[in-house]
PDB file of C-alpha atoms in Angstrom:
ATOM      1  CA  UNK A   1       0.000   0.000   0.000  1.00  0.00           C
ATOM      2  CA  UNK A   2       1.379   3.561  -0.909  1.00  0.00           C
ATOM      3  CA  UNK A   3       2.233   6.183   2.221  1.00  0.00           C
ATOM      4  CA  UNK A   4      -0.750   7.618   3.745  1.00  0.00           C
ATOM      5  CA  UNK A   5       0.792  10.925   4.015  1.00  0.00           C
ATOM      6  CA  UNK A   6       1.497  11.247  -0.296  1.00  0.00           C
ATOM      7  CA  UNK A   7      -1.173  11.681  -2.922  1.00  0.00           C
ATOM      8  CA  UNK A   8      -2.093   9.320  -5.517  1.00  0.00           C
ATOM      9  CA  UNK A   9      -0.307  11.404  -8.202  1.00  0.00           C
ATOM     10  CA  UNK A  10       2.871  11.200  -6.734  1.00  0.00           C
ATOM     11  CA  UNK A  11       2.459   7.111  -5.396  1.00  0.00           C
ATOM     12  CA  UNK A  12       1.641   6.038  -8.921  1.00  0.00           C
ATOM     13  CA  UNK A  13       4.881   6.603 -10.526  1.00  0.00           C
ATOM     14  CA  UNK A  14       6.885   5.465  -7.707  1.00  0.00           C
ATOM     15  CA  UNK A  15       4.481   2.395  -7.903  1.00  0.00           C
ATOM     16  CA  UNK A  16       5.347   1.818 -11.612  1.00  0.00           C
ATOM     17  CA  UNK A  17       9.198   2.273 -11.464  1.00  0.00           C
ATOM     18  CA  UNK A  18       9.182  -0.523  -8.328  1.00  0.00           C
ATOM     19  CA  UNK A  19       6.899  -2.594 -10.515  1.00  0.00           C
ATOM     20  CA  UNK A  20       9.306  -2.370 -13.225  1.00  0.00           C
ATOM     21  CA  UNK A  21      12.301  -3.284 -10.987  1.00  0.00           C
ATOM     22  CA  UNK A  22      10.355  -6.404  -9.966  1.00  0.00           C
ATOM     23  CA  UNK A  23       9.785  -7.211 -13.839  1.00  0.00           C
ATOM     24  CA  UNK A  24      13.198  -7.578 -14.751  1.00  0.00           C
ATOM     25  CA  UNK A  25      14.077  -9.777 -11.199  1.00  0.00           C
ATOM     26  CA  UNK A  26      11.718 -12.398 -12.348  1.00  0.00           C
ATOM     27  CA  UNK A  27      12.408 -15.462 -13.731  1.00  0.00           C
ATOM     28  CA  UNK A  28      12.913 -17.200 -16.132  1.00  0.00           C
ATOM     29  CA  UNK A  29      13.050 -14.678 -18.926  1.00  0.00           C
ATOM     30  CA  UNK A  30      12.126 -16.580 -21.867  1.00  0.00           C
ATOM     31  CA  UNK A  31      10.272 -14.210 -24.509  1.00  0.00           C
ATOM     32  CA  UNK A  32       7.315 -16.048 -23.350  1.00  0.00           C
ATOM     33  CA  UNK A  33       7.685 -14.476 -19.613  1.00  0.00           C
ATOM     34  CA  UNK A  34       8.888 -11.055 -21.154  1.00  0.00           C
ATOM     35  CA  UNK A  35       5.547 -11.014 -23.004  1.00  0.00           C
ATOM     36  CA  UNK A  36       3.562 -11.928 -19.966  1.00  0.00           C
ATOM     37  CA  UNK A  37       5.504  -9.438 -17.579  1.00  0.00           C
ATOM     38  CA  UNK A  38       4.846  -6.668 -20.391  1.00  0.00           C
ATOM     39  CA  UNK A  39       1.330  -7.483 -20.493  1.00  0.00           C
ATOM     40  CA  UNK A  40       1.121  -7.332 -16.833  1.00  0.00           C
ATOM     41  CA  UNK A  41       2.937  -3.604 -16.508  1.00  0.00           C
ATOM     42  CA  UNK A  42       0.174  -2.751 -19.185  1.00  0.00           C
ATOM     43  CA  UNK A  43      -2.550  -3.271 -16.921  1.00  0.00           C
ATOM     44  CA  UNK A  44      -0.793  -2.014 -14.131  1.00  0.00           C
ATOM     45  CA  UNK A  45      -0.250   1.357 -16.290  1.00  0.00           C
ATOM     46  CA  UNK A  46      -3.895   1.379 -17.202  1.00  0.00           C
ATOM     47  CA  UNK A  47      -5.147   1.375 -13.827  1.00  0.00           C
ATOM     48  CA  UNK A  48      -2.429   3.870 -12.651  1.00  0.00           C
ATOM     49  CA  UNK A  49      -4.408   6.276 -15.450  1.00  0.00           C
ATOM     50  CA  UNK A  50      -7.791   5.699 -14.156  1.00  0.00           C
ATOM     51  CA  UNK A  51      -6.407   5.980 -10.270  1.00  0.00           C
ATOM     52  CA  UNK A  52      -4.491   8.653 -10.632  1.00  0.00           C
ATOM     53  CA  UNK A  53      -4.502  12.031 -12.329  1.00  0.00           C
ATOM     54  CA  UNK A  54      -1.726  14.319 -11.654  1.00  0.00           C
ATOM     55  CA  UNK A  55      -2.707  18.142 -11.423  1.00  0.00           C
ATOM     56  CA  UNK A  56      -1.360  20.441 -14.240  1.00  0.00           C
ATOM     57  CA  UNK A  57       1.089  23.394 -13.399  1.00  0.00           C
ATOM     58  CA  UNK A  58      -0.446  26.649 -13.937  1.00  0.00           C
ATOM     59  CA  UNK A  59      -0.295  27.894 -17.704  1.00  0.00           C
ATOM     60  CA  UNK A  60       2.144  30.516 -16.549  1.00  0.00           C
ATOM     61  CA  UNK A  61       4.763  27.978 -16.029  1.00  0.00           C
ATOM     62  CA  UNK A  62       6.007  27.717 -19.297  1.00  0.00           C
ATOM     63  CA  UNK A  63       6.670  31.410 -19.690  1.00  0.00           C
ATOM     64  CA  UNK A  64       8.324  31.371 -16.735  1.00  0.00           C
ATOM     65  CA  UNK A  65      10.182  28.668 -17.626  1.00  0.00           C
ATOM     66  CA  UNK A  66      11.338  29.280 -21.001  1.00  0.00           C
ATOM     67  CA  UNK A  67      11.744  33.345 -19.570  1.00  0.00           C
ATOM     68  CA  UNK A  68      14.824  32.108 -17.259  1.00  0.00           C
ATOM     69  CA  UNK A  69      12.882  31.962 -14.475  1.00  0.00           C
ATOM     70  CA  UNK A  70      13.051  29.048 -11.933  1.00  0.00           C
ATOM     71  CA  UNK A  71       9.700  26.615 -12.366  1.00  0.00           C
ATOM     72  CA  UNK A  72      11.318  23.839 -10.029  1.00  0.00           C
ATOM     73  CA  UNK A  73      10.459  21.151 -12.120  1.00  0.00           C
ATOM     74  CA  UNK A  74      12.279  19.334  -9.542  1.00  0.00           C
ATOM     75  CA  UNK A  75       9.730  19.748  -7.079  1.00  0.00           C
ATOM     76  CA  UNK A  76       7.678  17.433  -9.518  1.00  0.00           C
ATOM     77  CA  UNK A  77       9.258  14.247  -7.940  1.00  0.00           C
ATOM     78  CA  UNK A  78       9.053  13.073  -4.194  1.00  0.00           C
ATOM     79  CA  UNK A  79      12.794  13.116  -2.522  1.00  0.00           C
ATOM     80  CA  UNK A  80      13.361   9.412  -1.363  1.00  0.00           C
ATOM     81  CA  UNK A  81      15.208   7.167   0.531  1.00  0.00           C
ATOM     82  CA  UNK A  82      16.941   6.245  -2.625  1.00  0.00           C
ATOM     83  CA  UNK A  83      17.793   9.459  -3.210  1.00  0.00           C
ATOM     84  CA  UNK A  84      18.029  11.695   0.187  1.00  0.00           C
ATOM     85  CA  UNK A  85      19.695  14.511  -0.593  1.00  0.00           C
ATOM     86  CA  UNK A  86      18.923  18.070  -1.863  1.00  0.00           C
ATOM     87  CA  UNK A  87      18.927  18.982  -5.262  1.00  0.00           C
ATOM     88  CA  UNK A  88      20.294  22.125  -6.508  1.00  0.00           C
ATOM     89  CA  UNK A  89      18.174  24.850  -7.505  1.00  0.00           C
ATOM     90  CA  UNK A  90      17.726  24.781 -11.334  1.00  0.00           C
ATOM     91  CA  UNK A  91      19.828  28.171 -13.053  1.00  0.00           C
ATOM     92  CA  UNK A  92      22.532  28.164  -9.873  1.00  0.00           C
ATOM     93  CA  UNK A  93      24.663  26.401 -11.749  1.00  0.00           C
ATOM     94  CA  UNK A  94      26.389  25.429 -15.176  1.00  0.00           C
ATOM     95  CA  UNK A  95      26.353  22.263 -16.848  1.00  0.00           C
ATOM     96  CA  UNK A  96      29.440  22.589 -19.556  1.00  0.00           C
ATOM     97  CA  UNK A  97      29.366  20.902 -23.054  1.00  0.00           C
ATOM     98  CA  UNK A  98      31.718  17.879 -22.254  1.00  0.00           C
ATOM     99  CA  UNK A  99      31.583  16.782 -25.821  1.00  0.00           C
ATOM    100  CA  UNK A 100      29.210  16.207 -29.071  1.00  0.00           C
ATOM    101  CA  UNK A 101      26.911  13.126 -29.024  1.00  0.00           C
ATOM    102  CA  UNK A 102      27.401  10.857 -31.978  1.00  0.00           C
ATOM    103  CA  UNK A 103      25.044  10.008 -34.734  1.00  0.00           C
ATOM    104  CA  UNK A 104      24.919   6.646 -36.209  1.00  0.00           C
ATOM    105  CA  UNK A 105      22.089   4.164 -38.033  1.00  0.00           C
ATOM    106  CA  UNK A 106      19.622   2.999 -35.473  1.00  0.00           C
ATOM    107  CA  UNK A 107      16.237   1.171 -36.586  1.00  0.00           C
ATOM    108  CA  UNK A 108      13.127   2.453 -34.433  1.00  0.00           C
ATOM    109  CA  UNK A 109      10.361  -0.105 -33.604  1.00  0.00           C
ATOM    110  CA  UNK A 110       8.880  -0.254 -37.290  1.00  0.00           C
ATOM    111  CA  UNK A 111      12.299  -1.728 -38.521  1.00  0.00           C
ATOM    112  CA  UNK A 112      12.908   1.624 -40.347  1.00  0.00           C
ATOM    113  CA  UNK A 113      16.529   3.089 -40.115  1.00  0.00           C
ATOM    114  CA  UNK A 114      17.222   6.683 -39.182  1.00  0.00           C
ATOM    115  CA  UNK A 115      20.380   8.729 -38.073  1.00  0.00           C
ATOM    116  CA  UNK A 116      20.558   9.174 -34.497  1.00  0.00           C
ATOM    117  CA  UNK A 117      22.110  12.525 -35.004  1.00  0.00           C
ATOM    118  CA  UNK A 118      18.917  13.511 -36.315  1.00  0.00           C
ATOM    119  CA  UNK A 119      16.621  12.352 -33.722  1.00  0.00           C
ATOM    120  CA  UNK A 120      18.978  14.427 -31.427  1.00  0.00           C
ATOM    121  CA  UNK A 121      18.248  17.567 -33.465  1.00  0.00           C
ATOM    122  CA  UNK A 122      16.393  20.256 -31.781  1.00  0.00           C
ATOM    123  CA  UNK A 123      15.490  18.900 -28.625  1.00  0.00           C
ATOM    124  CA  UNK A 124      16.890  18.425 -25.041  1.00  0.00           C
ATOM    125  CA  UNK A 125      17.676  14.573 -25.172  1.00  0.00           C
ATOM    126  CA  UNK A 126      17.901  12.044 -21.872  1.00  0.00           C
ATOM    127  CA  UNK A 127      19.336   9.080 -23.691  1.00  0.00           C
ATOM    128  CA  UNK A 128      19.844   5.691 -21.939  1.00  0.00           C
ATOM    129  CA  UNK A 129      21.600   2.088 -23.497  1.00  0.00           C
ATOM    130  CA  UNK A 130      19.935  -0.634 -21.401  1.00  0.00           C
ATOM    131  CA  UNK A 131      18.877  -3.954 -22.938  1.00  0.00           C
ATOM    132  CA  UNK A 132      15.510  -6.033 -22.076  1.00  0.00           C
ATOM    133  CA  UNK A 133      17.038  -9.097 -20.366  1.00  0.00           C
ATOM    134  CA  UNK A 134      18.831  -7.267 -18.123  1.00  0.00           C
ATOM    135  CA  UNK A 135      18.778  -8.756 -13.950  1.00  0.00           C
ATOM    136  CA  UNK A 136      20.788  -5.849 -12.268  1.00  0.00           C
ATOM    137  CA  UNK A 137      18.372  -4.407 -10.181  1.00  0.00           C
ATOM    138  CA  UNK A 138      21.519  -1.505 -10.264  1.00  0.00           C
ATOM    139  CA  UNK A 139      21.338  -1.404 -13.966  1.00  0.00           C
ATOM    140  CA  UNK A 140      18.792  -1.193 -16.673  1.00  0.00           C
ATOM    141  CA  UNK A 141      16.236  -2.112 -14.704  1.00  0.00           C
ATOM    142  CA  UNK A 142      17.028   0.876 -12.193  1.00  0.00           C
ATOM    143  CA  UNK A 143      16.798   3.290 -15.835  1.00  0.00           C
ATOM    144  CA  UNK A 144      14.182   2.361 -17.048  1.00  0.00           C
ATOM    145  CA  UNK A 145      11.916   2.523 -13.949  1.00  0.00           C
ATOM    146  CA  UNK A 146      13.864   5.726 -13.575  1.00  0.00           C
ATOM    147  CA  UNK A 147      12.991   7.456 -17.238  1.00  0.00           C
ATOM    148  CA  UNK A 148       9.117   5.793 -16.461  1.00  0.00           C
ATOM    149  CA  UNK A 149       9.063   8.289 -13.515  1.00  0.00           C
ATOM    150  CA  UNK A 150      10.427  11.071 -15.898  1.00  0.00           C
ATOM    151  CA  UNK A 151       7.810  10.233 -18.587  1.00  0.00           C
ATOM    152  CA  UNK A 152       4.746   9.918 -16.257  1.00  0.00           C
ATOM    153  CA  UNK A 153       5.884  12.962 -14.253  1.00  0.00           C
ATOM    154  CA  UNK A 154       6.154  15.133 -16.968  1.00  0.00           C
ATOM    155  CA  UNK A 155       2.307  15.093 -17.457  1.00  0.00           C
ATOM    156  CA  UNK A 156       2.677  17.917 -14.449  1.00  0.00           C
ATOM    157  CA  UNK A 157       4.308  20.116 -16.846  1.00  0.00           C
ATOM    158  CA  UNK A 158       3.038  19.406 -20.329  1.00  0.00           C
ATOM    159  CA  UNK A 159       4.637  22.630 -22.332  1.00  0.00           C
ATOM    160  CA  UNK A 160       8.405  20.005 -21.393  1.00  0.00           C
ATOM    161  CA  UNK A 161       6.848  18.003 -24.926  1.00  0.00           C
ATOM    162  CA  UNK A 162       8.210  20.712 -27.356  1.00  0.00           C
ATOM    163  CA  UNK A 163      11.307  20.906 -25.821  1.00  0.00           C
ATOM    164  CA  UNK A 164      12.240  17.294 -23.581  1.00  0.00           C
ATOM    165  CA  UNK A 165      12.314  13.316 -25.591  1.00  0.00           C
ATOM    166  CA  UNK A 166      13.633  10.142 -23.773  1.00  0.00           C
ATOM    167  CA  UNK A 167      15.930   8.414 -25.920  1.00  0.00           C
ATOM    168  CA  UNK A 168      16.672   4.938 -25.457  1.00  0.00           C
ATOM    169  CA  UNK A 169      18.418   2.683 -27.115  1.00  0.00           C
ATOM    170  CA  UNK A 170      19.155  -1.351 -26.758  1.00  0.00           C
ATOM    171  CA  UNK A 171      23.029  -2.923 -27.201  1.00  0.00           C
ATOM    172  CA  UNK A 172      21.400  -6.256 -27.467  1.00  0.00           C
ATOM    173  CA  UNK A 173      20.270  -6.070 -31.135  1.00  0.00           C
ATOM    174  CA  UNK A 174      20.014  -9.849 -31.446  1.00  0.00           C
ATOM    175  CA  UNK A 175      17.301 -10.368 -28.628  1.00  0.00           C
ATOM    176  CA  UNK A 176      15.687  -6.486 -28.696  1.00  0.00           C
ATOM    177  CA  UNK A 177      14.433  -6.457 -32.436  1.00  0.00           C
ATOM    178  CA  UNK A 178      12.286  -3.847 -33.380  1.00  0.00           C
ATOM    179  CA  UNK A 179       9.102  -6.103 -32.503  1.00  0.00           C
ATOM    180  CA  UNK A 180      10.998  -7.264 -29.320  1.00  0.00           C
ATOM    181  CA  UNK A 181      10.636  -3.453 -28.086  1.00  0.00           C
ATOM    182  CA  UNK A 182       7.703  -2.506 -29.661  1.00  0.00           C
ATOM    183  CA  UNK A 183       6.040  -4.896 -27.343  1.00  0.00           C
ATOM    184  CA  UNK A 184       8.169  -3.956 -24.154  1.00  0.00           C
ATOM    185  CA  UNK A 185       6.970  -0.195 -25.391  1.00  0.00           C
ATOM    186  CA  UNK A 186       2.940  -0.677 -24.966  1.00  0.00           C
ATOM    187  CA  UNK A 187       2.224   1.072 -21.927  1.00  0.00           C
ATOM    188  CA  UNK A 188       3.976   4.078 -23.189  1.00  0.00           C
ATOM    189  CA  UNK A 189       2.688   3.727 -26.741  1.00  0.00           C
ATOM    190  CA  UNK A 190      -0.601   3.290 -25.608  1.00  0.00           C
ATOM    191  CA  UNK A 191      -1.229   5.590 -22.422  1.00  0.00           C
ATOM    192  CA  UNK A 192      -4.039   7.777 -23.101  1.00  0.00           C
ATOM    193  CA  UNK A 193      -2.390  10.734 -21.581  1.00  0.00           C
ATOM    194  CA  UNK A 194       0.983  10.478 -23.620  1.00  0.00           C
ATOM    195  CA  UNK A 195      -0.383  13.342 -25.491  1.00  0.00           C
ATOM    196  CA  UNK A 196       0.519  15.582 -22.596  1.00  0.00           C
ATOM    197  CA  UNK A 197       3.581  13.789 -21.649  1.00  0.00           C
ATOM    198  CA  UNK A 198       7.456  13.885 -23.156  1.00  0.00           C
ATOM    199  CA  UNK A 199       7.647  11.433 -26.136  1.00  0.00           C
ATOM    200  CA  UNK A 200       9.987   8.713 -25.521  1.00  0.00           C
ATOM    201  CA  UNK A 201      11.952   6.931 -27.964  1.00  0.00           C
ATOM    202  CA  UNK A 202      12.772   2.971 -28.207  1.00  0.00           C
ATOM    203  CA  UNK A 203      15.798   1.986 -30.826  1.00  0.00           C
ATOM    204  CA  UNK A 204      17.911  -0.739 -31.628  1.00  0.00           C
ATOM    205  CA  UNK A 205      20.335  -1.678 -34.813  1.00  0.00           C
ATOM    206  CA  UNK A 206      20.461  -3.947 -37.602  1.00  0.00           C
ATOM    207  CA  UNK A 207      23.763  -5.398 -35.036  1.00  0.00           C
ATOM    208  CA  UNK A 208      26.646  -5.198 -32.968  1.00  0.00           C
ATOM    209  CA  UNK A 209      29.145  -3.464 -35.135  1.00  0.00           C
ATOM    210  CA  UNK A 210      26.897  -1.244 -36.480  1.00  0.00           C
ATOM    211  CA  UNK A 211      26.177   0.044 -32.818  1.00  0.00           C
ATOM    212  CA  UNK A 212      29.711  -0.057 -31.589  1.00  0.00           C
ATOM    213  CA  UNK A 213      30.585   3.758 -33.037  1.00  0.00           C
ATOM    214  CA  UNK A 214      27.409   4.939 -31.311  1.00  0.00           C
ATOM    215  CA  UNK A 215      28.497   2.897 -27.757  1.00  0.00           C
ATOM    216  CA  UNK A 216      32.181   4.604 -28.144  1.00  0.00           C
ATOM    217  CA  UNK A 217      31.318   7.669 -28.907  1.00  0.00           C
ATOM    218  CA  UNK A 218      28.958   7.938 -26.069  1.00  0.00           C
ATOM    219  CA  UNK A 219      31.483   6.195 -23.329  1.00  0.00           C
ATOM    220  CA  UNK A 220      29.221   3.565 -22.629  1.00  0.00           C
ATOM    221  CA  UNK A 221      31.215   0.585 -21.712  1.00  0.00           C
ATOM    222  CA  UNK A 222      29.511  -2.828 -22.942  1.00  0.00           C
ATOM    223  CA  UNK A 223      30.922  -6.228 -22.430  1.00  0.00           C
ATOM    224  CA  UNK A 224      29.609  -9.640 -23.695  1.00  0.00           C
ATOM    225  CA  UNK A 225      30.694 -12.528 -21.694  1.00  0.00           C
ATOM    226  CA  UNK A 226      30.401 -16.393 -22.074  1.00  0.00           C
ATOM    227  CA  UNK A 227      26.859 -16.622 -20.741  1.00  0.00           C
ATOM    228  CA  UNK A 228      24.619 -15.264 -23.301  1.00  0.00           C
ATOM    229  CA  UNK A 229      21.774 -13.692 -20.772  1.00  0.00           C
ATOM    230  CA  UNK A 230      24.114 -11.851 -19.682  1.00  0.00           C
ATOM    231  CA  UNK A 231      26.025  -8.239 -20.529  1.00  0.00           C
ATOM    232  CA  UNK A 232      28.054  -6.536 -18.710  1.00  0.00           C
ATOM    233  CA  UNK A 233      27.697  -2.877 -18.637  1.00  0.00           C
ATOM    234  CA  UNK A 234      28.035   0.574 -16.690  1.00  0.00           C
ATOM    235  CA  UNK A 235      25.088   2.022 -15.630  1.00  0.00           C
ATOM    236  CA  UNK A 236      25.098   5.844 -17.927  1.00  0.00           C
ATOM    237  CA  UNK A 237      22.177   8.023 -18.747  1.00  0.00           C
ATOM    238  CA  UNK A 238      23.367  10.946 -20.932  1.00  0.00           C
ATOM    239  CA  UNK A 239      21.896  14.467 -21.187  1.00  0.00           C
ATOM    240  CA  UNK A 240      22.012  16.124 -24.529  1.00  0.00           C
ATOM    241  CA  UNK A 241      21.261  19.573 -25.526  1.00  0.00           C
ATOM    242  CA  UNK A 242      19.612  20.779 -28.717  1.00  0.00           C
ATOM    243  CA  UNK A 243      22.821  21.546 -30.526  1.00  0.00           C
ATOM    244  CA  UNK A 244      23.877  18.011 -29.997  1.00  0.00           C
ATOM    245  CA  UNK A 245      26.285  18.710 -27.288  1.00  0.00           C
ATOM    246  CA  UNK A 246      26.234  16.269 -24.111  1.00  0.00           C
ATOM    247  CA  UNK A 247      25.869  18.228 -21.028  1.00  0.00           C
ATOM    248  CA  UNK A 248      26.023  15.719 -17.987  1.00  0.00           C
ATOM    249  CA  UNK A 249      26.763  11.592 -17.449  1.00  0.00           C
ATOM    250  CA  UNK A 250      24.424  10.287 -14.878  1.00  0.00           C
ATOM    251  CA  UNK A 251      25.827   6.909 -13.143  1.00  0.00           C
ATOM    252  CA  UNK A 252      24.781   4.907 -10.325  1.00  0.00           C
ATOM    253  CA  UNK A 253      23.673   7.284  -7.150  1.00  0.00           C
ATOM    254  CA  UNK A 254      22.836  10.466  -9.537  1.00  0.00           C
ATOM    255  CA  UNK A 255      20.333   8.951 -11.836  1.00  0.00           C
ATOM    256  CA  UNK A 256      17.059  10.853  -9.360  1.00  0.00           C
ATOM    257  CA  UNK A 257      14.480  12.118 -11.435  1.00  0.00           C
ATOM    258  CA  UNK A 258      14.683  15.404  -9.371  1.00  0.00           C
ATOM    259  CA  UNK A 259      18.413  16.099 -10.491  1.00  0.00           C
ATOM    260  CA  UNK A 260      17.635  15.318 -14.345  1.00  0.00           C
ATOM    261  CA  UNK A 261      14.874  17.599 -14.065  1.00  0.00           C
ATOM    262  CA  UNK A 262      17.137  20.103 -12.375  1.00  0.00           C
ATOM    263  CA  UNK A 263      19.569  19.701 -14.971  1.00  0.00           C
ATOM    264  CA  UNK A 264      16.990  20.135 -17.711  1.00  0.00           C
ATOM    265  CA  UNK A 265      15.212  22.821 -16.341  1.00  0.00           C
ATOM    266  CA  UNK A 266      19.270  24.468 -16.356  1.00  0.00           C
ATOM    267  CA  UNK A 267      19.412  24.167 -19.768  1.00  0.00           C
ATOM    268  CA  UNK A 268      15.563  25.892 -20.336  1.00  0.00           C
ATOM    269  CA  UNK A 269      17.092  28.780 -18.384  1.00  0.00           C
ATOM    270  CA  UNK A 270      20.587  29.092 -20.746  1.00  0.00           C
ATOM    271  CA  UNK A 271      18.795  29.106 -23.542  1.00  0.00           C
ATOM    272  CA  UNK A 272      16.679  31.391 -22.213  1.00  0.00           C
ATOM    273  CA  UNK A 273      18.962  33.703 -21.690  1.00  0.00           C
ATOM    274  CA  UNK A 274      21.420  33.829 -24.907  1.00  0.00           C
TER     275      UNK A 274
END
């Protein structure tokens, strides 16, 4: 049962990221259990949408936010356990361009291929590698329950559409095919509300050595090993700015929804002011 002292809107997404933690503990993970658990999170979603419905900000937020002003999108997520510290105030700080994101061919969940530089283009971009088999609750699972807290949250703030997109992309393009994530994607692709929520983004790639630029020019460390479930990895979430540029590497103990929003709500305000 959620706390009694927080609202439904702010229990719901801390219900689905714990639900997807518990998704990608359980075993075995044939794609006959990956189907099931997906069908499961679906209804879970769809009863988190007729439960729950999370307030929108004021319409004067976006002005505000896109004037330089501090919104505190921040203040959107609950500080946890996880998590217990306080996040700096959006606009008190400066994230510095550590170095361009690459582009390379990725194939979205229709099989079609497209430039990742492109889909990078014009919007602030939190991109994530992760693959669907993964059993480190300190790894993809922890991301992806992380970016579904991101997505759902952002309903709060609905003008973050135009200018915020999740981004993530699979390094295991044998197992995650197009269909593979497509399926894995339903409660996303089909949530009612997504229309006033950031988009979010599932690719793969026609295979390994096609990817590999994309991994390397990113930093993300991935590491096959004899038993094929298994890849070893380092936990990295990337933020990207419109011009391509990546602004901040989020690893294991920074990836809290309030501190991306921080961080993106940063950028809102630089921009802002040039």
């Amino acid at each position: 049962m959620p706390p009694a002292h927080l609202p439904v809107s702010e229990v719901i997404p801390m219900e689905l990221g714990s639900f997807m933690r518990a998704m990608f503990l359980f075993k075995p993970r044939s794609e006959t259990a990956t189907g099931l658990l997906t069908a499961c999170f679906a209804c879970l979603v769809a009863a988190a949408v007729v439960v729950a419905a999370v307030p929108p900000i004021a319409a004067t937020v976006e002005d505000r936010a896109l004037g330089g002003e501090v919104v505190d999108l921040a203040s959107l997520f609950p500080r946890t356990a996880d998590y217990d510290f306080a996040v700096p105030l959006a606009g008190t700080y400066q994230l510095p361009a550590l170095k361009a994101a690459p582009g390379g061919q990725l194939l979205d969940m229709n099989g079609e291929a497209l430039d990742l530089a492109k889909v990078l283009d014009g919007r602030i971009s939190l991109v994530s590698f992760v693959y669907l088999l993964c059993a480190d609750t300190n790894g993809c699972p922890l991301a992806l329950a992380t970016l579904f807290d991101v997505f759902d949250g952002s309903e709060a703030a609905p003008f973050l559409k135009q200018h915020l997109q999740l981004v993530t992309i699979s390094f295991d393009p044998e197992r995650d095919t197009p269909e593979a994530l497509g399926s894995f994607a339903y409660p996303v692709l089909a949530d009612p509300k997504a229309g006033r929520k950031v988009d979010w983004h599932f690719y793969t790639s026609s295979g390994a050595k096609v990817l590999q630029p994309v991994l390397d020019g990113f930093g993300q460390a991935v590491i096959h090993t004899a038993d094929s479930e298994t890849i070893n990895h380092l936990l990295r979430m990337f933020l990207v700015d419109r011009q391509g540029r990546i602004r901040n590497v989020y690893g294991l103990g920074m990836i809290d929804p309030r501190l991306l929003m921080s961080d993106v709500e940063t950028l809102l305000m630089e921009e802002a002011g040039q």
